[in-house]
PDB file of C-alpha atoms in Angstrom:
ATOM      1  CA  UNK T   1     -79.078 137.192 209.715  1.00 83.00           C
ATOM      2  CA  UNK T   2     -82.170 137.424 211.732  1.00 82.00           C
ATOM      3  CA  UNK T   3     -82.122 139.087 215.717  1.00 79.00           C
ATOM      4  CA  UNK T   4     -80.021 141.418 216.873  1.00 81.00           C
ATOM      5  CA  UNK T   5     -77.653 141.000 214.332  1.00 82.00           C
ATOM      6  CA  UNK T   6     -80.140 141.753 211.620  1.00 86.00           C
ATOM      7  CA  UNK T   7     -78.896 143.505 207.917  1.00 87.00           C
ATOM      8  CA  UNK T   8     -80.701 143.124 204.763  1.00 85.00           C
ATOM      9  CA  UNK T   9     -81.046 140.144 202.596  1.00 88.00           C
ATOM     10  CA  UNK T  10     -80.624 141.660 199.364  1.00 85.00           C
ATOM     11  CA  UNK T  11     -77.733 143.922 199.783  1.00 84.00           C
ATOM     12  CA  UNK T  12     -76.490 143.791 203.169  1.00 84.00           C
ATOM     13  CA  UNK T  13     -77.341 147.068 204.329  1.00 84.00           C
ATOM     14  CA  UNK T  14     -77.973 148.226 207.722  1.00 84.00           C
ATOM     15  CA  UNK T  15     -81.320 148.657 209.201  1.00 85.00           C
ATOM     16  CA  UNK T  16     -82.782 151.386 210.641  1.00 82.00           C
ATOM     17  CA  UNK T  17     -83.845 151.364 214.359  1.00 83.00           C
ATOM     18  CA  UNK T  18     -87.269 152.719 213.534  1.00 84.00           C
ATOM     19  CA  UNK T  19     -89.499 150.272 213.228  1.00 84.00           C
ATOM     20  CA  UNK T  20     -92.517 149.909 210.766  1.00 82.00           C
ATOM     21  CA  UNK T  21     -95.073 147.310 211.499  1.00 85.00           C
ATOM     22  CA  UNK T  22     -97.060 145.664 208.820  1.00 80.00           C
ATOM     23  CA  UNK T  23    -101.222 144.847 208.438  1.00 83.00           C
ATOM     24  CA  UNK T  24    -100.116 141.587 210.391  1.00 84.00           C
ATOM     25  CA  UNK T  25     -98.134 143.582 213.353  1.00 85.00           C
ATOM     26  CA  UNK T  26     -95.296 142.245 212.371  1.00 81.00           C
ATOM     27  CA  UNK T  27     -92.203 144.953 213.416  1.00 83.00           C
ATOM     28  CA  UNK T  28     -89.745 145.912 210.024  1.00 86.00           C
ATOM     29  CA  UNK T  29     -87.400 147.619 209.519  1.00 85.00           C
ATOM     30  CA  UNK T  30     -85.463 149.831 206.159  1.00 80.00           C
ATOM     31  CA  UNK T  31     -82.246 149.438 204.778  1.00 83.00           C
ATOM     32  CA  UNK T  32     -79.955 151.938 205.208  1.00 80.00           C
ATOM     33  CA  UNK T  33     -78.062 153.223 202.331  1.00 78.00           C
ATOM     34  CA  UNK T  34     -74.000 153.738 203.350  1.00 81.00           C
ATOM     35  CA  UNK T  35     -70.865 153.742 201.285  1.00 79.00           C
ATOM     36  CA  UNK T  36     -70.889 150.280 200.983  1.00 81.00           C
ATOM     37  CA  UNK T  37     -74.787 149.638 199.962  1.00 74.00           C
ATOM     38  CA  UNK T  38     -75.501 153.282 198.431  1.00 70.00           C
ATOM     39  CA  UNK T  39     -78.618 152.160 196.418  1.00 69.00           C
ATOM     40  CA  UNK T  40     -80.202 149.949 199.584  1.00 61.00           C
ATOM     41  CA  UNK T  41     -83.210 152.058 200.537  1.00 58.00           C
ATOM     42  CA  UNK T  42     -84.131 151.658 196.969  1.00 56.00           C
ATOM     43  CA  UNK T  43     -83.738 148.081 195.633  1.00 58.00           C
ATOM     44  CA  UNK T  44     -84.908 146.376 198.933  1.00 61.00           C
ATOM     45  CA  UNK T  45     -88.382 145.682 200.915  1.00 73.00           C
ATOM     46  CA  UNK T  46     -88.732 146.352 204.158  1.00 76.00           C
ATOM     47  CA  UNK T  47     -87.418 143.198 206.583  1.00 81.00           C
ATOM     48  CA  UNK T  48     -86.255 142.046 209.766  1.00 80.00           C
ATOM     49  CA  UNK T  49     -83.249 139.915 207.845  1.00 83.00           C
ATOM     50  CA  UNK T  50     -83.686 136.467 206.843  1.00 86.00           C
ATOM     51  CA  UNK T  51     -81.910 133.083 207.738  1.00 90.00           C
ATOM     52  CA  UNK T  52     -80.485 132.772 204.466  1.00 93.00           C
ATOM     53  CA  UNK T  53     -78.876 136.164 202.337  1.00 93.00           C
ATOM     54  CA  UNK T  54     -77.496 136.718 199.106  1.00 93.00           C
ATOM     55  CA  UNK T  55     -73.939 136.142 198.655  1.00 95.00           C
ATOM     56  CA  UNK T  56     -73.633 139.951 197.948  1.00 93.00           C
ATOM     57  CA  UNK T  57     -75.219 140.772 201.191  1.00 92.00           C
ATOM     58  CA  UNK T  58     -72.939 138.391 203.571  1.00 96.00           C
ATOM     59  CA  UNK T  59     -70.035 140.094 201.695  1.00 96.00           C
ATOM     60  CA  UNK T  60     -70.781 143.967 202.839  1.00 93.00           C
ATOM     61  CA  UNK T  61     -71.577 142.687 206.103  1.00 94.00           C
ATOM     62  CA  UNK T  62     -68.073 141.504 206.683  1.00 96.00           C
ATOM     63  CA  UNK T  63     -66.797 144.584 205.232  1.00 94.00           C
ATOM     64  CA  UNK T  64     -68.928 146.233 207.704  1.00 92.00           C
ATOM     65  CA  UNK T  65     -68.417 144.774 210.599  1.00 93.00           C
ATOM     66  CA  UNK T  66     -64.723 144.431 210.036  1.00 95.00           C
ATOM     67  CA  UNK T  67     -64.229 148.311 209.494  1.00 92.00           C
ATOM     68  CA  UNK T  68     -65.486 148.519 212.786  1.00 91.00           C
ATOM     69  CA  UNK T  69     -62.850 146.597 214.226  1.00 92.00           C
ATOM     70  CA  UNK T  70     -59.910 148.292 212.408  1.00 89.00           C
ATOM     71  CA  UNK T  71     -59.087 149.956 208.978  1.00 89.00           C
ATOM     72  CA  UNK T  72     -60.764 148.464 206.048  1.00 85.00           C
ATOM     73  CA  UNK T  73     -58.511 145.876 204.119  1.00 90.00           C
ATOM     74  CA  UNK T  74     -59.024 145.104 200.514  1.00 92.00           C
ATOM     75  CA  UNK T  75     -57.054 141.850 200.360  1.00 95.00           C
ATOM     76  CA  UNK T  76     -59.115 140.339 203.303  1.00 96.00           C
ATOM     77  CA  UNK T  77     -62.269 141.517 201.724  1.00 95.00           C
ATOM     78  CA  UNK T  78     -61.562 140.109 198.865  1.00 96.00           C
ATOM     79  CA  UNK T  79     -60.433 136.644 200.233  1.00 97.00           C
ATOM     80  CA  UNK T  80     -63.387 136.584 202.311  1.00 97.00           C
ATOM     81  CA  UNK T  81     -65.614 137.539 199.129  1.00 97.00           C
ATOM     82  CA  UNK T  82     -64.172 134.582 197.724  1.00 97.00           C
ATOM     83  CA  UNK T  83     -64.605 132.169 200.931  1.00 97.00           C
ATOM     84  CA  UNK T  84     -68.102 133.205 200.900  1.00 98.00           C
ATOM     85  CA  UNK T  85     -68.629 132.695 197.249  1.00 97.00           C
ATOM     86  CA  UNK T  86     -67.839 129.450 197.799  1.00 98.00           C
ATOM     87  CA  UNK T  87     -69.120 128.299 200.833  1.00 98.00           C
ATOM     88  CA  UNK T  88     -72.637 129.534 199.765  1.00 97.00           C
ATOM     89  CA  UNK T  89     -72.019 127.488 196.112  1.00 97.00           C
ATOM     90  CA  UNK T  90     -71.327 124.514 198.101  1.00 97.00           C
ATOM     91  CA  UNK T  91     -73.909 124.808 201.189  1.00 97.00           C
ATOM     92  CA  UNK T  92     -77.325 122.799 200.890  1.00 96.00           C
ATOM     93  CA  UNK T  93     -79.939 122.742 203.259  1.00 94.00           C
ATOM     94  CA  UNK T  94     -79.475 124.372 207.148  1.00 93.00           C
ATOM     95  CA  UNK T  95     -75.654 124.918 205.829  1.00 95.00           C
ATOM     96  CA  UNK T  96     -76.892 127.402 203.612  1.00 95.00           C
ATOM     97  CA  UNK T  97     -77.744 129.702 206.689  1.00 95.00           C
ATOM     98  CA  UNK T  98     -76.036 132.955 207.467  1.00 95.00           C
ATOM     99  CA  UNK T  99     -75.145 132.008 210.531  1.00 95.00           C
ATOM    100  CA  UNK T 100     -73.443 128.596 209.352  1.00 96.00           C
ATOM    101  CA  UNK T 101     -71.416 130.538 206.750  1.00 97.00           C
ATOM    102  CA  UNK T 102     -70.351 133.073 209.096  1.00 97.00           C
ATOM    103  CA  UNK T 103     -69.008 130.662 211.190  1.00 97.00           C
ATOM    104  CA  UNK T 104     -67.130 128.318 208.683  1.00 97.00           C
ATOM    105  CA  UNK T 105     -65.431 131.644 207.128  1.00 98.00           C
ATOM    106  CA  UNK T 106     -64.433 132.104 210.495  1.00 97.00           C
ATOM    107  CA  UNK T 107     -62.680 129.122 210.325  1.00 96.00           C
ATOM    108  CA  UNK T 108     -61.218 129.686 207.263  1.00 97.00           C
ATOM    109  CA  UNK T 109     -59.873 132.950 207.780  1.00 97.00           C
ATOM    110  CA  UNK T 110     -58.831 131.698 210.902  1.00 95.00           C
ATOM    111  CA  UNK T 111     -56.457 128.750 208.900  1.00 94.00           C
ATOM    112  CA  UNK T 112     -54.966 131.503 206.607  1.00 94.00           C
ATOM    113  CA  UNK T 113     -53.657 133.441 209.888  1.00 94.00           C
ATOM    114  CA  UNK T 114     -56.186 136.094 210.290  1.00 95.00           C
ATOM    115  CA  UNK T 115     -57.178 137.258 213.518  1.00 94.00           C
ATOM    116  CA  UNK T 116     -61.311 136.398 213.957  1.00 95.00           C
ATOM    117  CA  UNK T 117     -62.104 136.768 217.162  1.00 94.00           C
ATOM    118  CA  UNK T 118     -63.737 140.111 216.172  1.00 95.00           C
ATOM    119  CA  UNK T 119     -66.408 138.202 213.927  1.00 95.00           C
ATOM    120  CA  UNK T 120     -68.170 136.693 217.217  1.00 93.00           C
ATOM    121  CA  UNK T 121     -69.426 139.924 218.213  1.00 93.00           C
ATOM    122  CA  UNK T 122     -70.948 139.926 214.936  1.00 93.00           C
ATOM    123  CA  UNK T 123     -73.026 136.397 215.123  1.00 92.00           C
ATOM    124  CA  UNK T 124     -75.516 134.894 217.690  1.00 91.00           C
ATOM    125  CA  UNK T 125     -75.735 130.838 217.673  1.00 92.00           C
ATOM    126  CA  UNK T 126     -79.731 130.394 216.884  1.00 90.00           C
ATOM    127  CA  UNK T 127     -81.541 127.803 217.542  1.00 89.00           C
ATOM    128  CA  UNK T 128     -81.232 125.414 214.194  1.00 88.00           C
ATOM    129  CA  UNK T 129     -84.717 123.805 214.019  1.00 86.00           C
ATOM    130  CA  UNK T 130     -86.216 127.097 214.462  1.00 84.00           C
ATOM    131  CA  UNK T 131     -84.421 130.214 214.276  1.00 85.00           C
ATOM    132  CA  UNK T 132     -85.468 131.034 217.884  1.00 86.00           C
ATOM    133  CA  UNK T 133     -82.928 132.625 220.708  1.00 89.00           C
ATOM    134  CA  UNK T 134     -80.741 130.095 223.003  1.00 91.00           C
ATOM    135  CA  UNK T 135     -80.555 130.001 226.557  1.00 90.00           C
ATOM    136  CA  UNK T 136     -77.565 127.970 227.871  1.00 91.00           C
ATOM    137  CA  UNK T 137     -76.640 125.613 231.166  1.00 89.00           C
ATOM    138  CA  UNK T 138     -73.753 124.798 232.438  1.00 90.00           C
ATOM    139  CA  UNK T 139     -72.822 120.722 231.619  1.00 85.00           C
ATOM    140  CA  UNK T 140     -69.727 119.030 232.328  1.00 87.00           C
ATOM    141  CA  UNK T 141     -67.592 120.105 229.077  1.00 81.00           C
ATOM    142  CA  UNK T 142     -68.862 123.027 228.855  1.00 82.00           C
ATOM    143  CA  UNK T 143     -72.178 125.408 227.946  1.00 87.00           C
ATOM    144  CA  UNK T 144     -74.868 123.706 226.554  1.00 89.00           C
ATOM    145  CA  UNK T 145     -76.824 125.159 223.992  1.00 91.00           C
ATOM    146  CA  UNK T 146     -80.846 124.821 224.651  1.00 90.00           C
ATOM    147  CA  UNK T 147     -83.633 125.942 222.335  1.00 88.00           C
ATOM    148  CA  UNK T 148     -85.075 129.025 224.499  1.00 84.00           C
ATOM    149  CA  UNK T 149     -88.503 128.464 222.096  1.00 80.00           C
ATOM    150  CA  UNK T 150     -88.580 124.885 223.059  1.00 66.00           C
ATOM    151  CA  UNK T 151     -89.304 123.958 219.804  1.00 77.00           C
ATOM    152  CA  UNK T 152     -88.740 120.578 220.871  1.00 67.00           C
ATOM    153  CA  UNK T 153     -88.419 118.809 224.281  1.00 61.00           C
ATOM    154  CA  UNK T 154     -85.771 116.770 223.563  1.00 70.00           C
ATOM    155  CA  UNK T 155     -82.865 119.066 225.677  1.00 70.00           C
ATOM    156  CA  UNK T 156     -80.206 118.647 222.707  1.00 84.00           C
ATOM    157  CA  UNK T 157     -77.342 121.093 223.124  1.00 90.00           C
ATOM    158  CA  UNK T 158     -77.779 123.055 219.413  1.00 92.00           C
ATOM    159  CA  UNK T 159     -74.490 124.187 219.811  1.00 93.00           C
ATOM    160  CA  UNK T 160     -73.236 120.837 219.334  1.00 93.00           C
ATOM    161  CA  UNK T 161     -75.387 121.147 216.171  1.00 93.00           C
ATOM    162  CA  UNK T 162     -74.410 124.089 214.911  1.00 95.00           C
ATOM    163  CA  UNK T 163     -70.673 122.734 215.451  1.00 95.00           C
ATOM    164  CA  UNK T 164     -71.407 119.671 213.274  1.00 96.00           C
ATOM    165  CA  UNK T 165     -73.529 121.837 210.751  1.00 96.00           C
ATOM    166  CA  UNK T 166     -70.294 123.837 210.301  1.00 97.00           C
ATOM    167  CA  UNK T 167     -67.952 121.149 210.019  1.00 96.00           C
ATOM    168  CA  UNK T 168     -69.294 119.376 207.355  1.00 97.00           C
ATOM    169  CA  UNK T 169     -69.558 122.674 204.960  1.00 97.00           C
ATOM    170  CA  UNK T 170     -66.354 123.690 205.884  1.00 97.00           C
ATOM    171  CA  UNK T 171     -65.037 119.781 204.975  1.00 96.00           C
ATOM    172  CA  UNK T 172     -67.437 120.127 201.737  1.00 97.00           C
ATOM    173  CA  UNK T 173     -65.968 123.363 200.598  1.00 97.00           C
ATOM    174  CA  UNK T 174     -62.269 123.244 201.336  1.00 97.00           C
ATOM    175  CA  UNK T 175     -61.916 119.297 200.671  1.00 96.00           C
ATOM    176  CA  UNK T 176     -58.188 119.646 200.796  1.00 94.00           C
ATOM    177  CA  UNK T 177     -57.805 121.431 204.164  1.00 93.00           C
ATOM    178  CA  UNK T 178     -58.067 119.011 207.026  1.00 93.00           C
ATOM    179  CA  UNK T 179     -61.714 118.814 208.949  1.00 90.00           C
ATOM    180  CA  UNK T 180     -61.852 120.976 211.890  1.00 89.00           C
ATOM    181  CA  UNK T 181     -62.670 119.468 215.806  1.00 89.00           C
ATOM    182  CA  UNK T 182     -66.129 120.826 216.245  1.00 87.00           C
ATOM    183  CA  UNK T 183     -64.556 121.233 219.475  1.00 85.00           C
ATOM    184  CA  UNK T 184     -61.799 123.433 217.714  1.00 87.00           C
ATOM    185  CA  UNK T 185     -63.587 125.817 216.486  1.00 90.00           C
ATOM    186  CA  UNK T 186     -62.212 129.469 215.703  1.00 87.00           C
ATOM    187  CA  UNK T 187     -65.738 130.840 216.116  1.00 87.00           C
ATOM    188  CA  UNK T 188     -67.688 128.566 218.192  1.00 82.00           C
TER     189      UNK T 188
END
């Protein structure tokens, strides 16, 4: 994931709050090696995350970020390991974003009675077309989603988009569970 939320690409290790800027200015940061990524200072570049990780990488961050929550739980990580084997197998496109994963194994954990609400303190809905930060208005069923980059000037509520976005991988992956209301959302 990119922002606020940022962890590394390649194995999903933290990243260090002191920043390193390259020959273009451009602020990175390092991977931090822990007990879950021991070898990430030395098998990854510096970064600032990227829209789209490796499978590995979206793994330790749930382990991560759950163990923050509460004591660490094999089972779960492994049935989200599995979730996000196959949701990144079956995403193509903008599905194949961290974000979009994130969310859909939030509904999916969500359907086999785990408690998620934890996970949203963990994601921040970005702006689809261009990866840029939100900034939200009231509207009549609810907040609306605008593109704080104003990448476009067309107004459209990205959460919406996100919603749909998740939707449809979730429907792709787990074609035998029912589609979820992308007003229903666990996560969203």
């Amino acid at each position: 994931m990119i922002g606020k939320y940022a962890f590394c690409p390649t194995s999903g290790a933290s990243l260090s709050r002191e920043v390193h800027y390259d020959e273009h200015g451009r602020p990175e940061r390092v991977p931090q090696a822990d007990d879950l990524s021991p070898s990430a200072a030395l098998d990854a570049p510096l970064t600032t995350g990227e829209r789209r990780s490796s499978r590995r990488a979206l793994v330790t961050y749930f382990r991560r970020c759950h163990r923050r929550h509460t004591d660490p739980d094999d089972e779960l990580s492994r049935r989200a390991a599995l979730a996000i084997g196959r949701l990144k197998r079956t995403a193509t496109g903008r599905q194949e974003r961290d974000l979009i994963v994130w969310y859909a194994l939030g509904e999916r954990l969500a359907r086999d009675g785990v408690d998620v609400t934890w996970m949203t303190a963990h994601a921040e809905p970005r702006c689809p077309a261009c990866g840029g930060r939100l900034t939200y208005v009231v509207g009549p069923d609810g907040p609306i989603g605008r593109c704080g980059g104003s990448c476009d000037d067309t107004g459209d509520d990205r959460l919406e988009t996100i919603r749909e976005t998740v939707c449809s991988l979730f429907a792709r992956t787990f074609p035998d569970d029912p589609t979820p209301d992308t007003d229903a959302l666990e996560l969203l």
